[in-house]
Amino acid sequence: MTDAFLAATTAVRSSDAGDGADAGEAGAGSAAVRLRAAESGALAADDTQAVADALLEQALRPLGAAAVAIWAAGYDGSLTLAGSAGFSAAEATRWHYVPPDVTTVARCGLAERAGQWFASLGETGLPSVGRHQYPDGGRVAVPAGTGGRIHGVLEIVWPVPLAPQPPQVVRQVEALAELCAHTLESYVPPHGAGQEPRIMPDAVELMDLADGLYDPALVLVPHLDAAGHLADFRIQHVNKSFLDPAGRPRAVVGGALLLEAYPMAAGDSELFQNVERVYATGEPFRARRINLTALVDQVPLSAVADISISRHGNAVLLIWRIEDETARLASLLQHAQRLGRIGGFEENLLTGEITWNGQLFDLYGRPQTSTPVPLEELTSHAHPDDAVTIGRFLRTLLHHRRPASAAFRLQRPDGVTRHVRLVAEPVLDTDDRLLVVRGAYQDISAQHWTEVALAATRDQLAHTEQQAIERARLTLQLQHAIMPPAQTPLRVPDLQVAVRYRPAETEQLVGGDWYDAVRLPNGLVLLCVGDVSGHGIEAATSMVVLRNALRGLAVTGAGPGQLLSWLNIVAHHLTGGVTATAVCGLYDPARRTLRWARAGHLPPVLVRGAQAGPLPLVKGMLLGAVAEASYEEDEVQLAAEDTLLMYTDGLIERRDRSVEESLAQLLSTVRPAPDSLDQHLDRLLTYSRSDTDDDTCLVGIRVG
């Protein structure tokens, strides 16, 4: 073994003579080491010690190095001194074993694939072998790995501070680390050295272990490309507690590649990167409240989970525990009661257990101590004329096991009839059996009677001009009831919020402009304006749908881009094919930041001191044009006395000017900002030069 290694290190040293010889000579040395290791079987400690001696004398002393240490990485994240040269026997004995989670120079080398180069050990403050012998000397720690897996670390010691090294020296050190990796592949620590080596279960035992867990778990094995490099991980086993977010059976997920089954694992959560690092180093990874994202029907859905990743032999065990959502869900649904009049439920079809939130009991007119109503008994609580609708809903949901929705009249015990919309989806277990049905009721009585009133008005006043004027007047009154020209200001610390609504001067042109400014359960402030295409009752009712939908969706905690993506689905499928523009923002009072997105709408205007300008455009098409669309987000940091304005095009649009000219006129009007935000908004409406008789919505905030 020693002769082969000396030949390899000599080849590496000679590679400095020219770039063309680098790869060939280093590869020849690596091949020699692998061949000898394969012939002799597992390496003993004496072999690695001989390797360290040869490495120092033949390759490193010509570079000015004084000592070298070869560390073997254990499965539990520990480090064992497999071989060393240049240190005293007492020092090597004292450092024969480094427990997991102890930060040393060698452990720092595991963190970066390019290794760690320290000019002086004394400046780092890190402990390491030979610290007292070479206190101010330079240190290099380079991971020793092959095939995507790190077997240990090569640590090199210089007696004096280390100057920046030329590229050929860096390549030589990396080649030496690769030679050490082939040596460490078969290294077996001597009996009694440090802690006893832990016996790792093979793949079958690890699968049995995963099946004994109550939390979802995956057993992963490395998948190498044609060049022998780690490219992905194969899902070797899916345990019995696993539920796929997309509803796929376990048999579909098992055997797939991790990135093919869950492409979002390589996203912001860095789940794939963490699995890759655990496999490479053997050091377990634990994290709380990681945001996991999965694509369900091409819509990214997120869940918060605690993650555990550990390597066992040549496999990786990935376990996650979804955060207990009970208390958080209850809080969200209570706020949904206030904002969207929504009640949630979950029904376990195997056990018969039914869970309702308080809003649903109120909707049914039943005390919260009463027994919830099963879905199969829904017909007995509804108007008889709605039995066919409910029967179709139940067949789709329970028999065909597809998401379903229905609108019907709920008859309560107190004699009151409420118009409700019910939306539900099935949840399948690992054997593709229907396990749970979950969903939500929404009280749409107000919207229903509004539609009835508007329809009646349309039928009564359809034939004369006076009837058309009356229809527009009633629509305008309805719009004022839903969208008042001003509302009670929000009370948010260090933030002024003001809103204005100016209807069209011509009553026949009542449109679909809308705004909203509301504080959400998570403390953020939802700010939005929108403009539904067209005028009249259809535009007004579509505006009501979009505004209320956005309010309800906002309590989920999603970002503005995701909210607009969902709102686009609502506009496309639930509003009769209307289109609309909107801009949506979430202001964080604690950080003074605004995250915003737009759907074909003019960008907000920021007034800072004597300067005013629109925020940089982000991509986003108008709502309802296509079935699915994504919207970019941007974030702006606000400062004290900053004023930010959102508006509809009725504020600036003119027939004889382009949008750019109208926007330039607006920017000259908004500066300088008056002392009061209310005065600022009133001034904008007063000096607006629009001549299109369109509605105008205006939302403004001022920091501090």
XYZ file of C-alpha atoms in Angstrom:
704
model
C 0.000 0.000 0.000
C 2.761 2.439 0.919
C 4.632 1.910 -2.367
C 1.492 2.558 -4.410
C 0.676 5.671 -2.437
C 4.238 7.025 -2.798
C 3.968 6.522 -6.525
C 0.634 8.360 -6.577
C 1.864 11.338 -4.531
C 4.943 11.584 -6.712
C 2.643 11.744 -9.731
C 0.608 14.520 -8.082
C 3.765 16.552 -7.300
C 4.955 16.251 -10.849
C 1.565 17.603 -12.062
C 2.720 21.152 -11.213
C 4.941 21.020 -14.259
C 2.036 21.682 -16.601
C -1.758 21.829 -16.737
C -1.928 19.094 -19.341
C -0.456 16.527 -16.955
C -2.668 17.391 -13.990
C -5.690 15.226 -14.592
C -3.870 12.250 -16.086
C -1.203 11.901 -13.411
C -3.574 12.516 -10.476
C -6.007 10.014 -11.958
C -3.225 7.452 -12.328
C -2.329 7.892 -8.672
C -5.942 7.508 -7.607
C -6.280 4.347 -9.685
C -3.171 2.878 -8.029
C -4.558 3.521 -4.570
C -7.942 2.018 -5.406
C -6.345 -1.077 -6.905
C -4.171 -1.749 -3.857
C -7.105 -1.085 -1.462
C -9.261 -3.549 -3.346
C -6.542 -6.224 -3.208
C -5.816 -5.863 0.484
C -9.414 -5.408 1.732
C -10.235 -3.083 4.615
C -7.338 -0.881 5.688
C -6.058 -1.077 9.234
C -4.832 1.883 11.290
C -1.184 0.991 10.555
C -1.841 1.347 6.810
C -3.359 4.824 7.130
C -0.489 5.837 9.404
C 1.981 4.776 6.712
C -0.064 6.760 4.186
C 0.141 9.873 6.376
C 3.938 9.488 6.761
C 4.411 9.086 3.015
C 2.065 11.977 2.286
C 4.005 14.379 4.499
C 7.490 13.381 3.341
C 6.836 12.943 -0.374
C 4.205 15.600 -1.182
C 3.761 18.188 1.577
C 7.189 19.058 2.975
C 8.223 20.458 -0.432
C 5.239 22.827 0.014
C 6.548 23.977 3.409
C 4.064 21.942 5.496
C 5.136 20.609 8.894
C 2.408 18.091 9.763
C -0.624 16.322 8.341
C -3.724 14.625 9.782
C -6.121 12.258 8.001
C -9.567 12.253 9.656
C -12.216 9.574 9.062
C -15.843 10.803 9.296
C -18.207 8.583 11.270
C -21.872 7.977 10.481
C -22.854 9.968 13.584
C -20.833 13.043 12.618
C -17.790 12.162 14.734
C -14.186 12.327 13.501
C -11.476 9.710 14.097
C -7.767 10.421 13.560
C -7.007 7.662 11.037
C -3.393 8.707 10.486
C -1.050 11.611 11.251
C 2.540 12.726 10.785
C 4.512 15.606 12.252
C 2.754 15.505 15.664
C 4.021 13.988 18.891
C 2.645 10.590 19.896
C 0.985 12.131 22.971
C -0.767 14.785 20.844
C -2.019 12.197 18.346
C -3.345 10.037 21.206
C -5.101 13.022 22.788
C -6.852 13.821 19.492
C -7.663 10.255 18.408
C -11.439 10.929 18.555
C -13.609 14.075 18.164
C -17.254 13.632 19.244
C -20.156 14.895 17.082
C -21.053 18.619 17.167
C -17.557 19.717 18.341
C -16.352 22.503 16.023
C -12.730 22.041 14.971
C -10.677 23.002 11.924
C -11.345 19.559 10.424
C -15.104 19.845 10.979
C -15.080 23.249 9.227
C -13.557 21.448 6.257
C -16.724 19.329 5.967
C -18.860 22.426 5.466
C -17.337 23.576 2.155
C -16.533 21.359 -0.836
C -13.657 23.661 -1.730
C -12.217 23.271 1.779
C -11.143 25.870 4.337
C -7.842 27.772 4.039
C -6.834 29.590 7.244
C -3.857 31.946 7.167
C -3.272 31.468 10.922
C -4.805 29.046 13.393
C -4.500 31.600 16.187
C -6.810 34.023 14.381
C -9.602 31.432 14.098
C -9.794 30.524 17.784
C -10.664 26.954 16.756
C -9.206 23.923 18.535
C -7.246 21.392 16.509
C -4.514 18.799 16.753
C -1.049 20.378 17.229
C -2.422 23.734 18.326
C 0.248 24.205 21.013
C 3.037 23.002 18.735
C 2.057 25.251 15.803
C -0.105 27.999 17.388
C 0.192 30.608 14.631
C 0.794 28.399 11.604
C -1.483 28.155 8.612
C -4.103 25.409 8.315
C -5.916 23.792 5.412
C -8.872 21.409 5.821
C -10.144 19.810 2.602
C -13.000 17.249 2.439
C -11.924 13.840 1.140
C -14.782 12.433 -0.906
C -15.700 10.317 -3.924
C -19.001 9.713 -5.721
C -20.793 12.480 -3.861
C -19.923 11.058 -0.427
C -17.334 12.507 1.931
C -15.316 9.894 3.827
C -13.185 12.262 5.865
C -10.955 15.330 5.907
C -7.325 16.008 4.985
C -5.834 18.607 7.397
C -2.423 20.139 6.598
C -0.358 22.213 9.047
C 2.222 24.886 8.257
C 4.622 26.122 10.999
C 4.181 29.797 10.020
C 1.245 31.874 8.743
C 0.131 30.766 5.304
C 0.135 33.208 2.393
C -2.413 32.865 -0.441
C -1.422 29.891 -2.559
C -1.272 29.704 -6.370
C -3.916 27.650 -8.230
C -1.517 24.764 -8.910
C -0.936 24.258 -5.169
C -4.693 24.344 -4.513
C -5.217 21.692 -7.218
C -2.439 19.567 -5.754
C -4.001 19.661 -2.275
C -7.415 18.732 -3.704
C -5.840 15.809 -5.581
C -4.162 14.608 -2.368
C -7.532 14.795 -0.593
C -9.043 12.585 -3.296
C -6.243 10.059 -2.790
C -7.013 10.071 0.934
C -10.701 9.511 0.148
C -9.936 6.258 -1.668
C -7.835 5.225 1.324
C -10.621 6.049 3.776
C -13.279 4.179 1.778
C -12.160 0.905 3.354
C -10.785 2.262 6.632
C -11.902 0.407 9.793
C -11.102 2.111 13.155
C -9.171 -0.174 15.553
C -11.148 -1.824 18.330
C -11.276 0.389 21.414
C -10.266 3.600 19.613
C -12.565 6.350 20.817
C -16.154 5.181 20.883
C -17.041 1.765 19.574
C -18.112 1.960 15.924
C -21.868 1.954 15.679
C -23.514 -0.865 13.751
C -25.702 0.643 11.054
C -28.778 -1.196 9.802
C -28.856 -2.253 6.186
C -31.610 -1.113 3.819
C -34.080 -3.811 4.931
C -33.662 -2.971 8.615
C -33.973 0.739 7.858
C -37.247 0.097 6.019
C -38.536 -1.804 9.062
C -37.479 1.104 11.253
C -39.321 3.588 9.022
C -42.517 1.490 9.116
C -42.443 1.633 12.919
C -42.624 5.436 12.942
C -45.842 7.392 13.379
C -44.445 10.290 11.334
C -44.122 10.219 7.509
C -40.698 8.889 6.463
C -38.787 8.117 3.265
C -35.763 5.826 2.863
C -33.453 7.289 0.204
C -30.478 5.715 -1.563
C -27.965 7.619 -3.738
C -28.474 7.739 -7.506
C -25.221 8.304 -9.427
C -24.861 9.545 -12.993
C -22.758 7.898 -15.696
C -19.631 9.647 -14.395
C -20.137 8.266 -10.890
C -21.243 11.601 -9.420
C -24.231 11.986 -7.132
C -27.177 13.250 -9.208
C -30.260 12.467 -7.115
C -31.690 10.093 -4.504
C -33.959 7.139 -5.239
C -36.998 6.780 -2.934
C -36.297 3.198 -1.835
C -39.177 2.951 0.616
C -42.246 4.929 1.736
C -43.482 4.107 5.234
C -47.086 3.354 6.181
C -47.675 6.774 7.775
C -46.850 8.632 4.568
C -49.544 10.753 2.893
C -48.558 12.315 -0.419
C -49.609 16.012 -0.604
C -50.745 15.501 -4.201
C -52.852 12.463 -3.270
C -50.705 9.917 -5.115
C -50.591 6.321 -3.791
C -47.441 5.121 -2.044
C -46.693 2.788 -4.946
C -46.350 5.765 -7.295
C -43.974 7.656 -5.016
C -41.859 4.628 -4.070
C -39.057 3.972 -6.541
C -39.151 7.463 -8.052
C -36.276 9.927 -7.910
C -36.646 12.532 -5.168
C -36.396 15.537 -7.504
C -38.790 13.971 -10.010
C -41.434 13.228 -7.383
C -40.912 16.481 -5.458
C -39.220 19.086 -7.684
C -39.903 21.794 -5.075
C -37.419 20.029 -2.735
C -34.662 21.929 -4.529
C -36.358 25.258 -3.834
C -36.252 27.705 -0.946
C -36.582 24.993 1.715
C -33.177 23.564 0.609
C -34.492 20.110 1.508
C -32.542 18.369 -1.264
C -29.338 20.243 -0.395
C -29.655 19.152 3.241
C -30.201 15.506 2.245
C -27.157 15.706 -0.022
C -25.022 17.189 2.760
C -26.075 14.572 5.326
C -25.227 11.804 2.870
C -21.840 13.386 2.144
C -20.746 14.114 5.730
C -22.712 11.633 7.833
C -23.635 14.499 10.171
C -27.388 14.434 11.002
C -29.567 17.449 10.234
C -32.398 18.632 12.466
C -34.563 21.704 11.877
C -37.818 23.069 13.222
C -40.537 24.852 11.276
C -39.180 24.268 7.783
C -41.539 25.400 5.024
C -42.184 22.380 2.747
C -43.836 23.023 -0.633
C -45.497 20.519 -2.950
C -47.191 21.000 -6.324
C -50.854 19.955 -6.183
C -52.594 20.433 -9.543
C -49.726 22.787 -10.466
C -50.574 24.973 -7.455
C -47.776 25.178 -4.828
C -49.139 24.315 -1.376
C -47.001 24.826 1.705
C -46.866 23.159 5.100
C -44.680 23.819 8.125
C -42.845 20.757 9.454
C -40.022 19.647 11.748
C -37.352 17.803 9.720
C -34.948 15.003 10.690
C -32.367 13.675 8.191
C -29.797 11.024 9.108
C -27.488 8.654 7.229
C -27.532 4.947 8.011
C -24.918 3.023 6.084
C -25.386 3.938 2.437
C -28.986 5.117 2.873
C -30.634 8.277 4.205
C -33.704 8.383 6.430
C -35.895 11.478 5.934
C -38.578 12.097 8.577
C -40.881 15.085 8.922
C -43.548 16.003 11.419
C -46.190 18.418 10.203
C -46.812 21.245 12.658
C -49.876 20.807 14.831
C -52.307 23.103 13.055
C -55.259 22.711 15.450
C -54.865 25.933 17.402
C -53.702 27.901 14.380
C -56.562 26.606 12.239
C -59.086 27.502 14.929
C -57.720 31.028 15.050
C -57.810 31.385 11.264
C -61.381 30.158 11.060
C -62.459 32.583 13.785
C -61.067 35.406 11.704
C -62.702 33.875 8.642
C -65.986 34.182 10.533
C -65.389 37.910 10.775
C -64.028 38.455 7.262
C -65.590 35.828 5.032
C -68.417 34.192 7.043
C -66.798 30.784 6.485
C -67.193 27.669 8.640
C -64.849 24.693 8.325
C -65.362 20.989 8.983
C -63.618 17.611 8.784
C -65.401 14.257 8.792
C -63.604 10.925 9.306
C -65.609 8.363 7.327
C -63.995 5.383 9.068
C -64.544 6.428 12.683
C -67.532 8.729 12.136
C -65.781 11.527 14.029
C -66.841 15.003 12.836
C -65.097 18.264 13.731
C -66.803 21.641 13.274
C -65.566 25.083 14.144
C -67.715 27.572 16.037
C -68.803 29.481 12.928
C -70.365 26.366 11.423
C -72.481 25.747 14.530
C -73.674 29.368 14.289
C -74.458 28.961 10.590
C -76.595 25.892 11.316
C -78.259 27.685 14.245
C -77.249 24.915 16.637
C -75.540 25.108 20.059
C -71.875 24.115 20.113
C -72.734 21.295 22.530
C -74.896 19.599 19.889
C -73.776 16.804 17.569
C -72.460 17.918 14.152
C -74.504 16.907 11.116
C -72.928 14.185 8.879
C -72.747 14.921 5.164
C -75.042 12.002 4.338
C -77.822 13.693 6.398
C -77.401 17.026 4.609
C -80.592 16.635 2.574
C -82.767 16.563 5.712
C -81.432 20.000 6.693
C -81.903 21.619 3.278
C -84.845 22.889 1.264
C -86.602 19.968 -0.495
C -86.115 21.592 -3.911
C -82.319 21.362 -3.430
C -82.253 17.568 -2.927
C -81.078 16.884 -6.495
C -78.223 19.396 -6.188
C -77.077 17.907 -2.886
C -77.343 14.352 -4.235
C -75.104 15.242 -7.185
C -72.646 16.871 -4.781
C -72.463 13.765 -2.544
C -72.015 11.381 -5.491
C -69.115 13.400 -6.853
C -67.468 13.654 -3.460
C -68.071 10.218 -1.889
C -68.513 7.889 -4.865
C -66.268 9.433 -7.522
C -63.930 10.778 -4.801
C -63.429 14.139 -6.493
C -63.632 17.669 -5.054
C -67.149 19.085 -5.305
C -69.179 22.190 -4.521
C -72.873 22.993 -4.226
C -75.100 25.967 -3.385
C -78.335 25.275 -1.508
C -80.777 26.632 1.059
C -80.044 25.554 4.624
C -83.118 25.342 6.845
C -82.264 25.931 10.498
C -84.200 24.751 13.566
C -85.218 28.359 14.353
C -87.044 28.628 11.016
C -84.436 30.848 9.359
C -83.294 29.888 5.854
C -79.710 30.679 4.871
C -78.228 30.452 1.387
C -74.877 28.637 1.629
C -72.136 27.392 -0.659
C -70.460 24.122 0.356
C -67.001 23.165 -0.971
C -65.327 19.859 0.019
C -62.527 17.520 -1.039
C -61.754 13.848 -0.278
C -58.562 12.686 1.484
C -57.291 9.195 0.620
C -55.071 7.006 2.799
C -51.996 5.097 1.632
C -54.158 2.243 0.271
C -56.238 4.636 -1.875
C -59.259 4.348 0.434
C -61.488 7.317 1.245
C -60.469 8.322 4.755
C -61.504 11.901 5.457
C -63.650 14.595 3.885
C -62.786 18.198 4.688
C -64.298 21.404 3.475
C -65.997 24.690 4.256
C -69.419 26.322 4.239
C -69.815 29.962 3.264
C -72.886 31.997 4.073
C -73.760 33.691 0.772
C -77.193 34.901 1.823
C -76.263 38.564 1.454
C -74.777 37.983 -1.968
C -77.784 35.887 -3.004
C -80.311 38.496 -2.001
C -78.180 41.155 -3.622
C -78.252 39.192 -6.854
C -81.994 38.677 -6.480
C -82.530 42.365 -5.871
C -80.347 43.319 -8.802
C -82.064 40.785 -11.055
C -85.486 42.070 -10.012
C -84.373 45.629 -10.653
C -83.051 44.633 -14.072
C -86.340 42.960 -15.031
C -88.500 45.849 -13.814
C -86.524 48.694 -15.357
C -85.387 47.195 -18.649
C -87.663 49.008 -21.159
C -87.531 52.738 -20.502
C -84.837 55.321 -20.026
C -86.261 56.239 -16.631
C -86.114 52.585 -15.630
C -82.456 52.416 -16.736
C -81.678 55.496 -14.618
C -83.396 53.929 -11.615
C -81.481 50.698 -12.163
C -78.186 52.582 -12.172
C -79.224 54.511 -9.063
C -80.019 51.343 -7.173
C -76.768 49.795 -8.336
C -74.904 52.860 -7.134
C -76.603 52.660 -3.745
C -75.665 49.022 -3.519
C -72.101 49.833 -4.500
C -71.941 52.561 -1.860
C -73.208 50.095 0.737
C -70.460 47.662 -0.195
C -67.794 50.192 -1.162
C -68.271 53.405 0.892
C -66.396 56.522 -0.314
C -64.423 56.419 2.950
C -64.259 53.969 5.825
C -63.227 53.987 9.470
C -59.434 54.298 9.415
C -57.361 51.314 10.491
C -55.523 51.642 13.764
C -52.010 50.355 13.173
C -49.061 51.604 15.275
C -46.766 54.001 13.379
C -48.945 53.826 10.251
C -51.650 56.065 8.802
C -54.127 54.410 6.432
C -56.722 56.294 4.372
C -59.040 55.248 1.542
C -61.256 57.117 -0.917
C -63.877 56.044 -3.427
C -65.281 58.432 -6.054
C -68.058 57.010 -8.249
C -68.453 57.981 -11.891
C -70.245 61.273 -12.461
C -72.560 59.575 -14.956
C -74.760 57.144 -13.040
C -75.209 54.875 -16.071
C -71.458 54.151 -15.910
C -71.414 52.564 -12.455
C -68.410 50.277 -12.635
C -66.441 47.616 -10.828
C -63.664 49.605 -9.155
C -62.932 48.412 -5.625
C -60.464 48.778 -2.789
C -59.683 47.114 0.523
C -57.529 47.928 3.542
C -57.773 45.515 6.463
C -55.508 44.192 9.195
C -55.052 40.417 8.972
C -54.795 37.916 11.842
C -51.015 37.631 11.389
C -50.556 41.377 11.981
C -49.945 42.291 8.325
C -52.057 44.928 6.591
C -53.773 43.923 3.341
C -53.869 46.808 0.834
C -55.429 46.412 -2.584
C -57.301 48.158 -5.387
C -58.889 46.626 -8.455
C -60.935 47.396 -11.555
C -63.405 44.942 -13.096
C -63.938 45.458 -16.815
C -67.287 46.862 -17.886
C -70.018 48.777 -16.073
C -73.382 48.115 -14.500
C -74.778 45.353 -12.358
C -72.525 42.616 -13.796
C -69.396 44.591 -13.036
C -70.632 45.490 -9.546
C -71.503 41.903 -8.625
C -68.199 40.616 -10.032
C -66.421 43.226 -7.959
C -68.178 41.925 -4.823
C -67.086 38.358 -5.611
C -63.429 39.288 -6.144
C -63.216 41.616 -3.150
C -64.754 39.112 -0.737
C -62.723 36.235 -2.182
C -59.478 38.144 -1.688
C -60.398 38.921 1.916
C -61.077 35.278 2.639
C -57.927 34.081 0.883
C -55.732 36.614 2.677
C -56.255 34.958 6.075
C -54.277 31.943 4.824
C -51.055 33.932 5.232
C -50.110 33.560 1.543
C -48.041 36.225 -0.224
C -49.517 38.758 -2.684
C -48.335 36.811 -5.740
C -50.056 33.635 -4.529
C -53.211 35.577 -3.597
C -53.479 37.015 -7.116
C -52.884 33.555 -8.591
C -55.827 32.193 -6.585
C -57.936 35.277 -7.380
C -57.265 34.674 -11.084
C -58.801 31.205 -10.722
C -61.867 32.739 -9.047
C -62.192 35.362 -11.802
C -61.849 32.786 -14.584
C -64.225 30.166 -13.223
C -66.721 31.889 -10.897
C -67.514 35.313 -12.369
C -68.907 34.514 -15.778
C -65.743 35.167 -17.730
C -65.086 38.747 -16.619
C -61.594 40.203 -16.550
C -60.113 42.616 -14.049
C -56.913 44.340 -13.039
C -55.635 44.586 -9.464
C -52.657 45.438 -7.331
C -52.244 43.678 -3.983
C -49.820 44.468 -1.171
C -49.023 43.158 2.314
C -47.469 45.717 4.646
C -45.430 44.464 7.627
C -45.574 47.137 10.387
C -42.726 45.512 12.334
C -40.273 45.592 9.397
C -41.794 48.551 7.523
C -41.763 46.550 4.308
C -44.365 46.176 1.569
C -44.572 42.979 -0.501
C -46.689 43.582 -3.584
C -47.781 42.098 -6.876
C -49.886 43.325 -9.776
C -52.321 41.833 -12.273
C -52.221 44.154 -15.295
C -52.638 47.187 -13.028
C -50.718 50.444 -12.713
C -47.951 50.179 -10.070
C -48.167 51.982 -6.690
C -46.539 55.403 -6.340
C -43.981 56.071 -3.578
C -43.593 59.644 -2.266
C -40.371 60.155 -0.338
C -39.535 63.725 0.619
C -39.696 65.917 -2.480
C -39.436 62.918 -4.819
C -42.222 60.741 -6.207
C -42.130 57.818 -8.580
C -43.859 54.540 -9.426
C -42.483 51.292 -8.017
C -40.562 49.160 -10.561
C -42.926 47.021 -12.619
C -43.310 43.320 -11.849
C -44.829 40.835 -14.278
C -48.474 39.854 -13.916
C -51.303 39.528 -16.441
C -54.877 40.666 -15.798
C -57.245 38.463 -13.809
C -59.582 35.988 -15.518
C -57.937 35.933 -18.946
C -56.534 32.394 -18.570
C -57.285 29.538 -16.212
C -53.897 29.617 -14.486
C -51.341 32.389 -14.140
C -48.397 33.224 -11.891
C -47.526 36.657 -10.551
C -44.141 38.051 -9.602
C -43.606 39.751 -6.240
C -41.378 42.588 -5.161
C -40.584 44.077 -1.759
C -39.915 47.712 -0.944
C -38.421 49.014 2.294
C -40.289 52.055 3.565
C -38.915 54.761 5.852
C -40.461 57.243 8.242
C -42.664 59.880 6.510
C -42.865 57.796 3.310
C -46.246 57.862 1.575
C -47.400 55.052 -0.738
C -50.470 55.334 -2.985
C -52.515 52.698 -4.824
C -55.191 53.864 -7.294
C -57.385 52.856 -10.192
C -57.033 54.396 -13.647
C -60.057 56.658 -13.088
C -57.692 58.979 -11.203
C -55.450 59.784 -14.183
C -56.926 58.488 -17.439
C -57.576 61.054 -20.206
C -58.812 60.592 -23.747
C -56.267 62.974 -25.245
C -53.144 61.762 -23.417
C -51.122 58.588 -23.122
C -50.858 56.695 -19.831
C -47.234 57.836 -19.480
C -48.234 61.514 -19.762
C -51.089 61.075 -17.297
C -48.791 59.313 -14.825
C -46.238 62.134 -15.106
C -48.994 64.632 -14.286
C -49.954 62.550 -11.235
C -46.353 62.504 -9.982
C -46.183 66.287 -10.138
C -49.452 66.513 -8.195
C -48.501 64.145 -5.345
C -45.433 66.156 -4.297
C -44.885 67.707 -1.935
C -47.004 65.668 0.490
C -49.374 67.669 2.792
C -49.142 67.231 6.557
C -52.183 64.950 6.713
C -52.656 61.755 4.687
C -56.386 62.485 4.417
C -55.563 65.919 2.998
C -53.181 64.271 0.564
C -55.853 61.920 -0.809
C -58.491 64.688 -0.954
C -56.046 66.878 -2.852
C -55.423 64.138 -5.418
C -59.148 63.707 -6.030
C -59.634 67.482 -6.255
C -56.866 68.037 -8.791
C -57.439 64.861 -10.769
C -57.533 65.663 -14.485
C -59.279 62.500 -15.631
C -62.024 63.050 -18.214
C -63.275 59.484 -18.801
C -66.142 59.520 -16.246
C -64.734 56.374 -14.657
C -64.851 55.277 -11.019
C -61.824 56.050 -8.864
C -60.473 54.100 -5.878
C -57.552 55.411 -3.859
C -55.657 53.762 -0.958
C -52.816 55.520 0.834
C -50.485 54.717 3.727
C -47.953 56.911 5.507
C -45.235 55.481 7.751
C -44.559 57.003 11.170
